[in-house]
Structure formats: C-alpha cells, structure tokens
Coordinates of C-alpha atoms in Angstrom, one line a residue:
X57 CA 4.7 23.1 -15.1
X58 CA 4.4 22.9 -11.4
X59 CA 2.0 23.8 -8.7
X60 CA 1.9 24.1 -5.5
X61 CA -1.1 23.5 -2.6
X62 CA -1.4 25.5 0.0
X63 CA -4.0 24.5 2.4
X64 CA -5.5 27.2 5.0
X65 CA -7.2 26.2 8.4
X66 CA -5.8 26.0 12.1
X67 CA -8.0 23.2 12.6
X68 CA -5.5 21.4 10.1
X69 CA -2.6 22.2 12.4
X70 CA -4.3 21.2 15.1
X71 CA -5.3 18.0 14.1
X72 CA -9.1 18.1 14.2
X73 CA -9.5 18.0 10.9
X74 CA -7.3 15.4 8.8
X75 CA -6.1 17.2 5.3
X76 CA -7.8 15.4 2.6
X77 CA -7.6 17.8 0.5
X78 CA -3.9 18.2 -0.1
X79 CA -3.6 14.7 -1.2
X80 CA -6.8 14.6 -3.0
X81 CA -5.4 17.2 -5.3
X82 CA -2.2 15.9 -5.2
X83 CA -3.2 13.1 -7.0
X84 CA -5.8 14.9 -9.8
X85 CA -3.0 17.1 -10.7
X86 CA -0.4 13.8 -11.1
X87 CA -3.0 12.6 -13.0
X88 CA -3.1 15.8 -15.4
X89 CA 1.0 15.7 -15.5
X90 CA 1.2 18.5 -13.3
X91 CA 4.0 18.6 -11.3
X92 CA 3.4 18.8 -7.3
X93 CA 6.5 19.5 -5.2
X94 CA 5.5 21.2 -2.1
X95 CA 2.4 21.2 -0.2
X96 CA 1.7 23.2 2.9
X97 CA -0.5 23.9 5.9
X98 CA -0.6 27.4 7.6
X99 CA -3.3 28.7 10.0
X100 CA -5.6 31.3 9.9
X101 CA -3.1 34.1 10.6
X102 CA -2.5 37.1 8.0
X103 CA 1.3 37.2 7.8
X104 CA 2.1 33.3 7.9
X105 CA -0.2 33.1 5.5
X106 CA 1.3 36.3 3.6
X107 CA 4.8 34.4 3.5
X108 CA 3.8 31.3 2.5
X109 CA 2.0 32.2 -0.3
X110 CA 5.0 34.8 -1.4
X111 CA 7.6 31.8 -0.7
X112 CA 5.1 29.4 -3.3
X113 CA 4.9 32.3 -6.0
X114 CA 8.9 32.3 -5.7
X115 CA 9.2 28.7 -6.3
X116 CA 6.5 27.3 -7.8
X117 CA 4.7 27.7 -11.3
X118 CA 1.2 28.3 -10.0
X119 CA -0.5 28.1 -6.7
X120 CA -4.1 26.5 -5.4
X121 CA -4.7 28.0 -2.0
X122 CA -7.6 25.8 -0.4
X123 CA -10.1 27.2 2.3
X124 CA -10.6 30.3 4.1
X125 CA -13.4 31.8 1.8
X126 CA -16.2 31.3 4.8
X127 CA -18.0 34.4 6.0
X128 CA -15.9 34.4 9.3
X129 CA -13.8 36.7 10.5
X130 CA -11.3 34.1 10.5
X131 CA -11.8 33.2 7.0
X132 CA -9.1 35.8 5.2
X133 CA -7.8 33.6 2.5
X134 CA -9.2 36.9 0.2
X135 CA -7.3 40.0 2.1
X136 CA -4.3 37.4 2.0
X137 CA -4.2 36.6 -1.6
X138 CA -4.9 40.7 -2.4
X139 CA -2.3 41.9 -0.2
X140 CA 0.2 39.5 -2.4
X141 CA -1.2 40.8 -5.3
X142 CA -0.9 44.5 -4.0
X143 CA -4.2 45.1 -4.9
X144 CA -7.5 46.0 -3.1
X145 CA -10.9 43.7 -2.5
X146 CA -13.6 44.4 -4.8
X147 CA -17.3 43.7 -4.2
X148 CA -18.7 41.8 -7.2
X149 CA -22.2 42.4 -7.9
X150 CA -22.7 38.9 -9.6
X151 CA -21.8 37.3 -6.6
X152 CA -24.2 39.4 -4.8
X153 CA -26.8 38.3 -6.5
X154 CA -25.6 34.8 -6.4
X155 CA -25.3 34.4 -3.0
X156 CA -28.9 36.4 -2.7
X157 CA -30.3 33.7 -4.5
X158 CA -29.0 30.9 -2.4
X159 CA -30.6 32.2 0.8
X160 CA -33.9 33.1 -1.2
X161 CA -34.1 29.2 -2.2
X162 CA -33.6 28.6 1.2
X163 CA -36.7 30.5 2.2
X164 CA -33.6 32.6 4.6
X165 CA -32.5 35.4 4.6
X166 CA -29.0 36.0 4.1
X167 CA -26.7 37.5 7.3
X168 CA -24.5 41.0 6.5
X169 CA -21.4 38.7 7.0
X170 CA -22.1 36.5 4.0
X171 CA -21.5 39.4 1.8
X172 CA -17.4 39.1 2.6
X173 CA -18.1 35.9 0.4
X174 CA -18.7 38.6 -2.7
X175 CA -15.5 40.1 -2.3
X176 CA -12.5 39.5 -4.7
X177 CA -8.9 40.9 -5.1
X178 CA -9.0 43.4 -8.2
X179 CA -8.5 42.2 -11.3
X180 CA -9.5 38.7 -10.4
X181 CA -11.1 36.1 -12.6
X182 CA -14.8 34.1 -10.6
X183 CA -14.6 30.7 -11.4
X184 CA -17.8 29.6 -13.1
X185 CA -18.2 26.7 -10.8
X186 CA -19.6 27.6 -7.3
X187 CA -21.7 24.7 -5.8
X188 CA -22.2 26.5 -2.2
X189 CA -21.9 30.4 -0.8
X190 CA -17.9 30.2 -1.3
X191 CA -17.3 31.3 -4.5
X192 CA -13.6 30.3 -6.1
X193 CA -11.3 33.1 -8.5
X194 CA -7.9 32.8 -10.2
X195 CA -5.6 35.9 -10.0
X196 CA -2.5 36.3 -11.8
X197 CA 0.5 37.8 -9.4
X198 CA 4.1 38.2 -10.9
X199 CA 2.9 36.0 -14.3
X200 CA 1.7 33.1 -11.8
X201 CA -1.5 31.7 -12.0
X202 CA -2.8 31.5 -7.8
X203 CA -6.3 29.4 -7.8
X204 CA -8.1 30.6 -4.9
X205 CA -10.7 27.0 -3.9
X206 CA -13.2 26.6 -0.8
X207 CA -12.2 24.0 1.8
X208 CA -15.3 22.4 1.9
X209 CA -14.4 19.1 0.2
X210 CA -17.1 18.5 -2.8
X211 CA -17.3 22.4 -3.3
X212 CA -13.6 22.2 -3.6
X213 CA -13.8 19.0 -6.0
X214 CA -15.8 20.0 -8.4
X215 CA -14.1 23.6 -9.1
X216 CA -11.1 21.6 -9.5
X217 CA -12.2 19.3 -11.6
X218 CA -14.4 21.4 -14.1
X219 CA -11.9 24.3 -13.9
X220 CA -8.7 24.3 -12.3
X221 CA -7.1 21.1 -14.1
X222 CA -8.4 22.3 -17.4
X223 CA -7.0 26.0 -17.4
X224 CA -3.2 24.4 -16.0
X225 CA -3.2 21.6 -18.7
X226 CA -3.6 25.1 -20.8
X227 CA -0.9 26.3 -19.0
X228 CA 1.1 23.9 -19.3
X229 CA 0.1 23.5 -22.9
X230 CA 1.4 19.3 -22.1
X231 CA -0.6 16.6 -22.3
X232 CA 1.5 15.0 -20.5
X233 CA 0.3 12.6 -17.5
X234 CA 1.8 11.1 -14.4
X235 CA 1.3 7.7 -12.8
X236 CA 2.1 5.8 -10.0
X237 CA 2.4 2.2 -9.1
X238 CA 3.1 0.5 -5.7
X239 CA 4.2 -2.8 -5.0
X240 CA 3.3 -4.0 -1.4
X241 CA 6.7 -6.1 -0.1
X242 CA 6.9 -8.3 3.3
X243 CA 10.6 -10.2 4.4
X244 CA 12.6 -8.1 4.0
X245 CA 14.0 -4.5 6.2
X246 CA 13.9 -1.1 3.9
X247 CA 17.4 -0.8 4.7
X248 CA 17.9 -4.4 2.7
X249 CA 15.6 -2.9 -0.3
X250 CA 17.2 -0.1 -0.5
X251 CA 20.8 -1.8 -0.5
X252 CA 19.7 -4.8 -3.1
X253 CA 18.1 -1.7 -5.3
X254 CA 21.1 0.6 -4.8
X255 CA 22.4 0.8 -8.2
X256 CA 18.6 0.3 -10.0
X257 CA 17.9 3.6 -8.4
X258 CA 21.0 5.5 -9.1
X259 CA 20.5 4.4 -12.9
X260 CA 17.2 5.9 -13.2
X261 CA 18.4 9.1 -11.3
X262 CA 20.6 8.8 -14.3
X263 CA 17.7 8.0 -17.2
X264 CA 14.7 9.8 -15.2
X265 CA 12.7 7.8 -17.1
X266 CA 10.9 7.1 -13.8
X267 CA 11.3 7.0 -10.2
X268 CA 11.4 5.1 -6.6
X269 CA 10.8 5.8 -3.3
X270 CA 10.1 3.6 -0.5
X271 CA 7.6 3.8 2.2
X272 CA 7.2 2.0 5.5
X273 CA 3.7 0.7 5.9
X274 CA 4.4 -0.5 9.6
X275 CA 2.5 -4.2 10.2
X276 CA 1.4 -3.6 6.2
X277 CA 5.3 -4.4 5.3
X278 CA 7.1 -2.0 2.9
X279 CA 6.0 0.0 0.3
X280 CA 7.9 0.2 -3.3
X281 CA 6.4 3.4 -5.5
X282 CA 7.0 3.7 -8.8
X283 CA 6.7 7.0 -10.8
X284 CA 6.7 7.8 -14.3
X285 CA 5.4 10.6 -16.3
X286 CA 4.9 10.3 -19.9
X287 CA 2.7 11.8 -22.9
X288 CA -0.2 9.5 -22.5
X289 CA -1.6 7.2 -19.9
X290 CA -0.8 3.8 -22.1
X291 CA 2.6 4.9 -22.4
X292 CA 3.2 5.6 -18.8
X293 CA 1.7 2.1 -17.6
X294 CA 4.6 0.4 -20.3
X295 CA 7.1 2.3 -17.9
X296 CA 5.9 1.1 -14.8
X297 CA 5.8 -2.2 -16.3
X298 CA 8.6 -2.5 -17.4
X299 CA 10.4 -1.4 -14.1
X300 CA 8.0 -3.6 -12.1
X301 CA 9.4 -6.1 -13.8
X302 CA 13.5 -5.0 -13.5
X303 CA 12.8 -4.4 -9.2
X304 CA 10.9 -8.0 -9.1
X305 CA 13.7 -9.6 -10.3
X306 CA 16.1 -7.7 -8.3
X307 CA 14.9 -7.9 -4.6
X308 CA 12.6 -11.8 -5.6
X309 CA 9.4 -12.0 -6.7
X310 CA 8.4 -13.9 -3.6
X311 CA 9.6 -10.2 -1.7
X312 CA 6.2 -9.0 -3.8
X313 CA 2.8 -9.9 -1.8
X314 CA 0.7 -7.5 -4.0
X315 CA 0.6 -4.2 -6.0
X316 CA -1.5 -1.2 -4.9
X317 CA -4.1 -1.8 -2.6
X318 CA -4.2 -5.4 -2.8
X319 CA -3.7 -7.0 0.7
X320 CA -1.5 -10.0 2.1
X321 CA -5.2 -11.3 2.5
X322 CA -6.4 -10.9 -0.6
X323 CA -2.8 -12.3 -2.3
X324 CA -3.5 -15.9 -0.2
X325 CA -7.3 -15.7 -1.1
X326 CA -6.3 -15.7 -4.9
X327 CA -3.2 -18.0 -5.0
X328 CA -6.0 -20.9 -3.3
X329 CA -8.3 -19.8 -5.4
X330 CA -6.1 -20.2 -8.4
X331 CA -4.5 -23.9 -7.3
X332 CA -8.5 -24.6 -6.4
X333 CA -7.5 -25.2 -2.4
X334 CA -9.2 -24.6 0.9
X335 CA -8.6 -23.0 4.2
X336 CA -9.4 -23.3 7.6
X337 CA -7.7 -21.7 10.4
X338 CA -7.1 -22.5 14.4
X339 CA -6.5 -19.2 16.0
X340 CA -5.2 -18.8 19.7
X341 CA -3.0 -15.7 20.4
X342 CA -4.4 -13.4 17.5
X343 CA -8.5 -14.3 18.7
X344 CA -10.1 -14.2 15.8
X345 CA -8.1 -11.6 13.8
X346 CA -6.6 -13.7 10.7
X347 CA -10.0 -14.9 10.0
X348 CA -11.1 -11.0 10.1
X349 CA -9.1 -10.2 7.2
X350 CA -9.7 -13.0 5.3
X351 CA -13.5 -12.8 5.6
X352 CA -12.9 -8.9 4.8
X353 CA -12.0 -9.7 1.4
X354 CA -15.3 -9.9 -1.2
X355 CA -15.9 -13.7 -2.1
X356 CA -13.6 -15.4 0.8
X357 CA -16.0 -17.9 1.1
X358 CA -15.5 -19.9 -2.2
X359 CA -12.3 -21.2 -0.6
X360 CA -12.2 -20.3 3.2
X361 CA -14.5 -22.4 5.5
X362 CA -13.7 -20.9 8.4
X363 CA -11.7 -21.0 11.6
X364 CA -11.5 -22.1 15.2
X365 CA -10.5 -19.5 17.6
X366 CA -9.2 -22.4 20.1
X367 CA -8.0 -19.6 23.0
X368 CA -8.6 -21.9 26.3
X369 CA -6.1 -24.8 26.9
X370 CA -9.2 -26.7 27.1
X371 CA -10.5 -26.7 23.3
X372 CA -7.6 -27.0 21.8
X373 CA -7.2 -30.6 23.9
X374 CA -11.1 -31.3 22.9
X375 CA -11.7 -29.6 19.6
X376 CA -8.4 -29.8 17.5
X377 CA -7.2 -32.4 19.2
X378 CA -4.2 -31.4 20.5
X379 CA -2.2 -33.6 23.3
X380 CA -2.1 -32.5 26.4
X381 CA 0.9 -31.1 27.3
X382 CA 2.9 -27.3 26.6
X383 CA 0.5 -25.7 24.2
X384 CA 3.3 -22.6 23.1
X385 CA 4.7 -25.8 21.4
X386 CA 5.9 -27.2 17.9
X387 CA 3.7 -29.9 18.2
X388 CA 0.7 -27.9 19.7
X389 CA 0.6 -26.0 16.7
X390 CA 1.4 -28.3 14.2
X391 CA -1.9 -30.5 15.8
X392 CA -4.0 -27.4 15.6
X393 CA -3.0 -27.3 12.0
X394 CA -3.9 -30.5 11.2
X395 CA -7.1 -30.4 13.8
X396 CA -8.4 -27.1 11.7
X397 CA -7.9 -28.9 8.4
X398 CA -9.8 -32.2 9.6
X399 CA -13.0 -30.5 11.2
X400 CA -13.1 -28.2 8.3
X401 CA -12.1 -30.6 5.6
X402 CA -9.8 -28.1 3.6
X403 CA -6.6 -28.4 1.8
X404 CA -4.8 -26.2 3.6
X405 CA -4.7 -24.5 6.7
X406 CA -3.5 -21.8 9.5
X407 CA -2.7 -22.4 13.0
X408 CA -0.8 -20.0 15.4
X409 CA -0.8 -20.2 19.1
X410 CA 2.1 -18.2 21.6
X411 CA 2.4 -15.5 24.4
X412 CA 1.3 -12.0 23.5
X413 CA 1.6 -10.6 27.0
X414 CA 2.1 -9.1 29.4
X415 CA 2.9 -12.2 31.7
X416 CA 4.5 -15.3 31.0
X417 CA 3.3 -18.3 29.9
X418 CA 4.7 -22.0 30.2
X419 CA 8.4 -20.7 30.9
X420 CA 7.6 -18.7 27.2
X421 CA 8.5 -14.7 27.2
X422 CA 6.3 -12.1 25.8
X423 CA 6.4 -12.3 22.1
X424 CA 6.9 -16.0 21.5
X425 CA 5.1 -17.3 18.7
X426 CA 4.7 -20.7 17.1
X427 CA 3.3 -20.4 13.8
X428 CA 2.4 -23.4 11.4
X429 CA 0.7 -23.9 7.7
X430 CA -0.7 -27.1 6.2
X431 CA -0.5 -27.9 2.6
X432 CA -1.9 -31.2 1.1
X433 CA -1.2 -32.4 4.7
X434 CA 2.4 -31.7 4.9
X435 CA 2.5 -29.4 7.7
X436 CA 5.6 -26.5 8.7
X437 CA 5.8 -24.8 11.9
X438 CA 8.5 -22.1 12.9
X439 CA 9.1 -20.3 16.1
X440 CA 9.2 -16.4 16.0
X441 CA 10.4 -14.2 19.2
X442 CA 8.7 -10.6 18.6
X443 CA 10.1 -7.9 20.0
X444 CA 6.7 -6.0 20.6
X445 CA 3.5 -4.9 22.7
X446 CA 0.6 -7.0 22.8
X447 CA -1.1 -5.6 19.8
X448 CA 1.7 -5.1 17.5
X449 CA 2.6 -9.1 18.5
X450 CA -0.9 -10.4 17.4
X451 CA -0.8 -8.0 14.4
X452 CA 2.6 -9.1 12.8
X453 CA 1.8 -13.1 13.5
X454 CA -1.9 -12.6 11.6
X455 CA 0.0 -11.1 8.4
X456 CA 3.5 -13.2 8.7
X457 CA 1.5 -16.6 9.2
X458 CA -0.6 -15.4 6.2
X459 CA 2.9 -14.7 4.2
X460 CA 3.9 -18.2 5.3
X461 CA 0.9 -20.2 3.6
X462 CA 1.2 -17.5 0.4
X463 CA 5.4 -18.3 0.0
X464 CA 4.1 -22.2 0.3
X465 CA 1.2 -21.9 -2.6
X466 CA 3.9 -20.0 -4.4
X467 CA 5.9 -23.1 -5.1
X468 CA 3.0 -25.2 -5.7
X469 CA 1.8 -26.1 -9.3
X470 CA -1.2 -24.3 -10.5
X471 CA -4.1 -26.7 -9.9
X472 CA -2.8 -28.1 -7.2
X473 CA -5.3 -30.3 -5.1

C-alpha cells in the first residue's frame, strides 16, 4: 500500500507559508508502514489541481489531499475532488447543523459562505473528526481511497491521526511499520561516502532488506539515512542496527559524530562527560559562537566552565597570555589554548583565532584559520584555508574545532583525567 499527499494552497508555492504538513504526514504514515512516494504542491487553480489529483489516482494506492476546504472562493479542494469523481456536490444536513452550532457557541452568527463548508462530493463518506468549521470526507474514485483533510495544521492532525492512519492500515490489512535512522557524519565529501559505500548499497538494492540515501546537511556535515520496513517496530530497529553497524565499520566510526538529532555539540559534551573532563574555550574569529552551542545543549555546565571571547589583539596579550607578536599564528593559538585552560582550570580546551574577512590581516588571506585543542595539557594546532564568506568561515571553524577535541577524546581511555 501506498499513498500519496497532495497539498493545496498558492501560498505554498509561493513560499509564505512553509509545508509542514507534507512531511508531517510523511512521517505518521512511515510510521504506519505506509508507503509515501510522491508528494506534491499545486495552487488553488481548478484544472492543475484536476490533473494532479487524476495523475495520483493513476499511480498511487490512495490519496490525502490537504487544504482548500475554507469558505473562500478560492477554497475548491471539494468541486476538485467531485469533478474527479464525476459526481456532483451534495449539501449535507449534519454538517449544517454542525457548523450552526459552532457559530451559536460563539455567540455569532454564521456568514452564507460558511455553508460551502457543508458541501460534499456524492457518495462521500464525513469523517467523524472535525475540530473546527472544515469538515474532512473520504471518497472512493476508480477503487482508490482519496482522504479529503483541512490545511489548518492541528485540525489536520487529529483527523489523521484518529481516522486516516486507522482506515489505510485497514487497507492495507499490514501491520507492517517503517523506520528510519540517521547517522550525522563530518570529514569526509558525500562523493567519498558514497564511493567507500558503493558496493554496501548495491547489495541491499539487491536484499531490500533496507535502504540508504545521503543527505547534505551543509555546515551540519552529511547526513547517512537508513530505512527499513518490517512487521513490527522491534524488528525494524534490529535492521537498522545491524546496518548501522556494517556502514560504521565501512566509512570509520570516527566519520560518525552522532545519530539523529544529536549535535557535534552534544557528541563533545558527552565524550567529556564520559572521561569526567572539562572545557574552556578562547574564542577570536567565531565571537562567541562555539560557546553558543555548547551552552545550547541541556546540562553543559557539569563540564564546560566557560570561555573567553579574546577578539582585540589586546586581551589575548593580557588575558590568555599570549606573546606579542602575529596573532593568526601557531603559537598564538596554541597560548590561547593553554591561557583558556589555566584561567578556567579545565582539562581540556578550545582555542581558534584567524581572518574571517573581508580584508586581510597580518599578510593572512580571507579564510585562514588556526585552530587548536588541549587535552591533559598536550596541545595540537592545525592551520585550515576556507574557501568561504565570512559567515560560512566562522560556522565551519566552530563545528570542525569542536570535531577536533571529539576525534582527540575518542582515543582517550574512558575516565581519563
């Protein structure tokens, strides 16, 4: 079983409203093992929305068509879906008396217009879940179940959840259910995954016992998805474990910073947490912004003290102690590092300085960036040249300094002090 989403609205196309949604119901039906392989977005015109929903019925094992049930004249989601159907609208007196009683609990009385809301193609079954004026039916066309849902969002929610999902599992007469798993990746280009994993993906094209796909998450690093579909939730989760475990050891565990929505942050945060460590950080070029996401995380503060955002010449010389001289240096940032850790009295810590642009500085070009991590007081520093604007440049050294000190704690012992 598969179904397809079509969502209504030129305010979609036009980009004033963002399509939640499409992927909200994208993932309740994965969830329910029903298939999703198209979605869409069409306007508010008559025959684009015609042929869309006659090129979903020809390709897809049920429809939900969300929005356009207002009391509009733009809202024609009804003459649409009847004039698929090849039947005419019919006034039901229920939802006459429904929407009636909404006004009258409203102490208001209810405009001429709201009675297009009572309308429904011939033949149609109401859904028995309508939280606001736009009432939701399912109609049969050609053998194919079309779910007809408001675009408000919780309206929408709840007739999908305490109808829609229920009569396709019915459908479908599966239990089957789908799940996903993402493992968050930074060092590596998706051309190199996708080389390193070349034959682990053809093999499962071969098996389908699950698939990959890769996503670019931009500064975030890349994104590895894993899909599996199965009879039961337990025995989908064994499948993504299992090939978790195959692409780890294929493209290096170290490659893996996290898995879902855990954060490059929130991976250093527990790896000192877990060794019992500290941190403190000396910012320059990023301002501030590595200790934003660290302090973003929920319970930071058991191991980060806190950080020195040393962006004049003139406190790194007086605060972390750094010698006077170049500061987009080896040895500037080094003495930063070890001028955080010192002041702060942690184990470890994070030190960047560089040129984010657009000038110049010290003879250095846009994009230079000297990056260093302490550990137990054995400091490393790397230079970087970044190809990039001035945001993207103090972006990508907050998350690949932060990558830096989690690779270190990675090839420490656990408990290490």
């Amino acid at each position: 079983m598969n179904c397809e989403v079509i969502a209504v609205g030129t305010e979609l196309l036009l980009g004033q409203i963002v399509d939640t949604n499409s992927t909200w119901i994208g993932e309740q039906l994965a969830l329910s093992g029903i298939d999703c392989y198209y979605q869409v977005k069409v306007g508010d015109n008559f025959e684009r929305m015609r042929v869309v929903l006659a090129e979903a019925l020809a390709r897809s094992d049920s429809v939900i068509v969300c929005g356009g049930l207002g009391p509009t004249q733009d809202d024609i989601t009804r003459e649409v879906v009847a004039e698929v159907a090849g039947v005419s609208l019919e006034r039901c007196p229920d939802l006459v008396e429904s929407l009636s009683q909404v006004f009258a609990s409203r102490d208001r009385k209810m405009p001429e217009n709201n009675l297009r809301q009572a309308d429904i193609p011939a033949g149609a079954e109401v859904m028995p879940v309508h939280p606001g004026t736009a009432s939701g039916f399912k109609v049969e066309i050609s053998g194919k179940a079309v779910y007809v849902v408001p675009g408000v969002p919780w309206e929408m929610q709840m007739m999908i959840s305490d109808y829609v999902l229920d009569d396709l599992r019915k459908c479908a007469g599966s239990t089957a259910v789908i799940q996903s798993r993402t493992l968050r990746t930074w060092g590596d280009s998706e051309s190199g995954l996708s080389e390193k994993l070349h034959d682990e993906i053809q093999r499962l094209d071969e098996t389908r016992e699950c698939t990959l796909a890769f996503l670019a998450s931009g500064i975030e690093g890349l994104q590895i998805r894993l899909t599996a579909k199965a009879s039961s939730t337990l025995a989908a989760a064994h499948i993504l474990d299992i090939e978790e475990q195959i692409v780890r050891r294929i493209i290096g565990d170290h490659i893996v910073f996290g898995v879902d929505d855990e954060t490059m942050e929130s991976a250093v945060l527990a790896e000192l947490r877990r060794r019992g460590l500290t941190l403190a950080l000396a910012e320059s070029l990023t301002g501030g912004l590595i200790g934003v996401r660290i302090s973003a995380v929920a319970g930071a503060s058991d191991v980060f003290r806190g950080g020195l955002v040393s962006y004049a010449n003139e406190a790194k010389f007086k605060l972390l102690r750094v010698p006077r001289g170049p500061v987009i240096s080896e040895a500037a940032v080094m003495a930063m590092a070890h001028g955080a850790a010192r002041l702060l009295d942690t184990d470890c810590a994070i030190a960047v300085t560089g040129v984010a642009g657009p000038d110049p500085v010290e003879g250095c070009d846009q994009g230079t960036v000297w990056m260093a991590t302490l550990v137990a007081g054995v400091v490393e520093a790397h230079r970087a040249k970044l190809p990039f604007d001035r945001e993207r440049i103090r972006q990508i050294t907050t998350i690949s300094v932060l990558n830096n000190l989690r690779k270190r704690l990675l090839r420490l012992p656990t408990n290490s002090a």
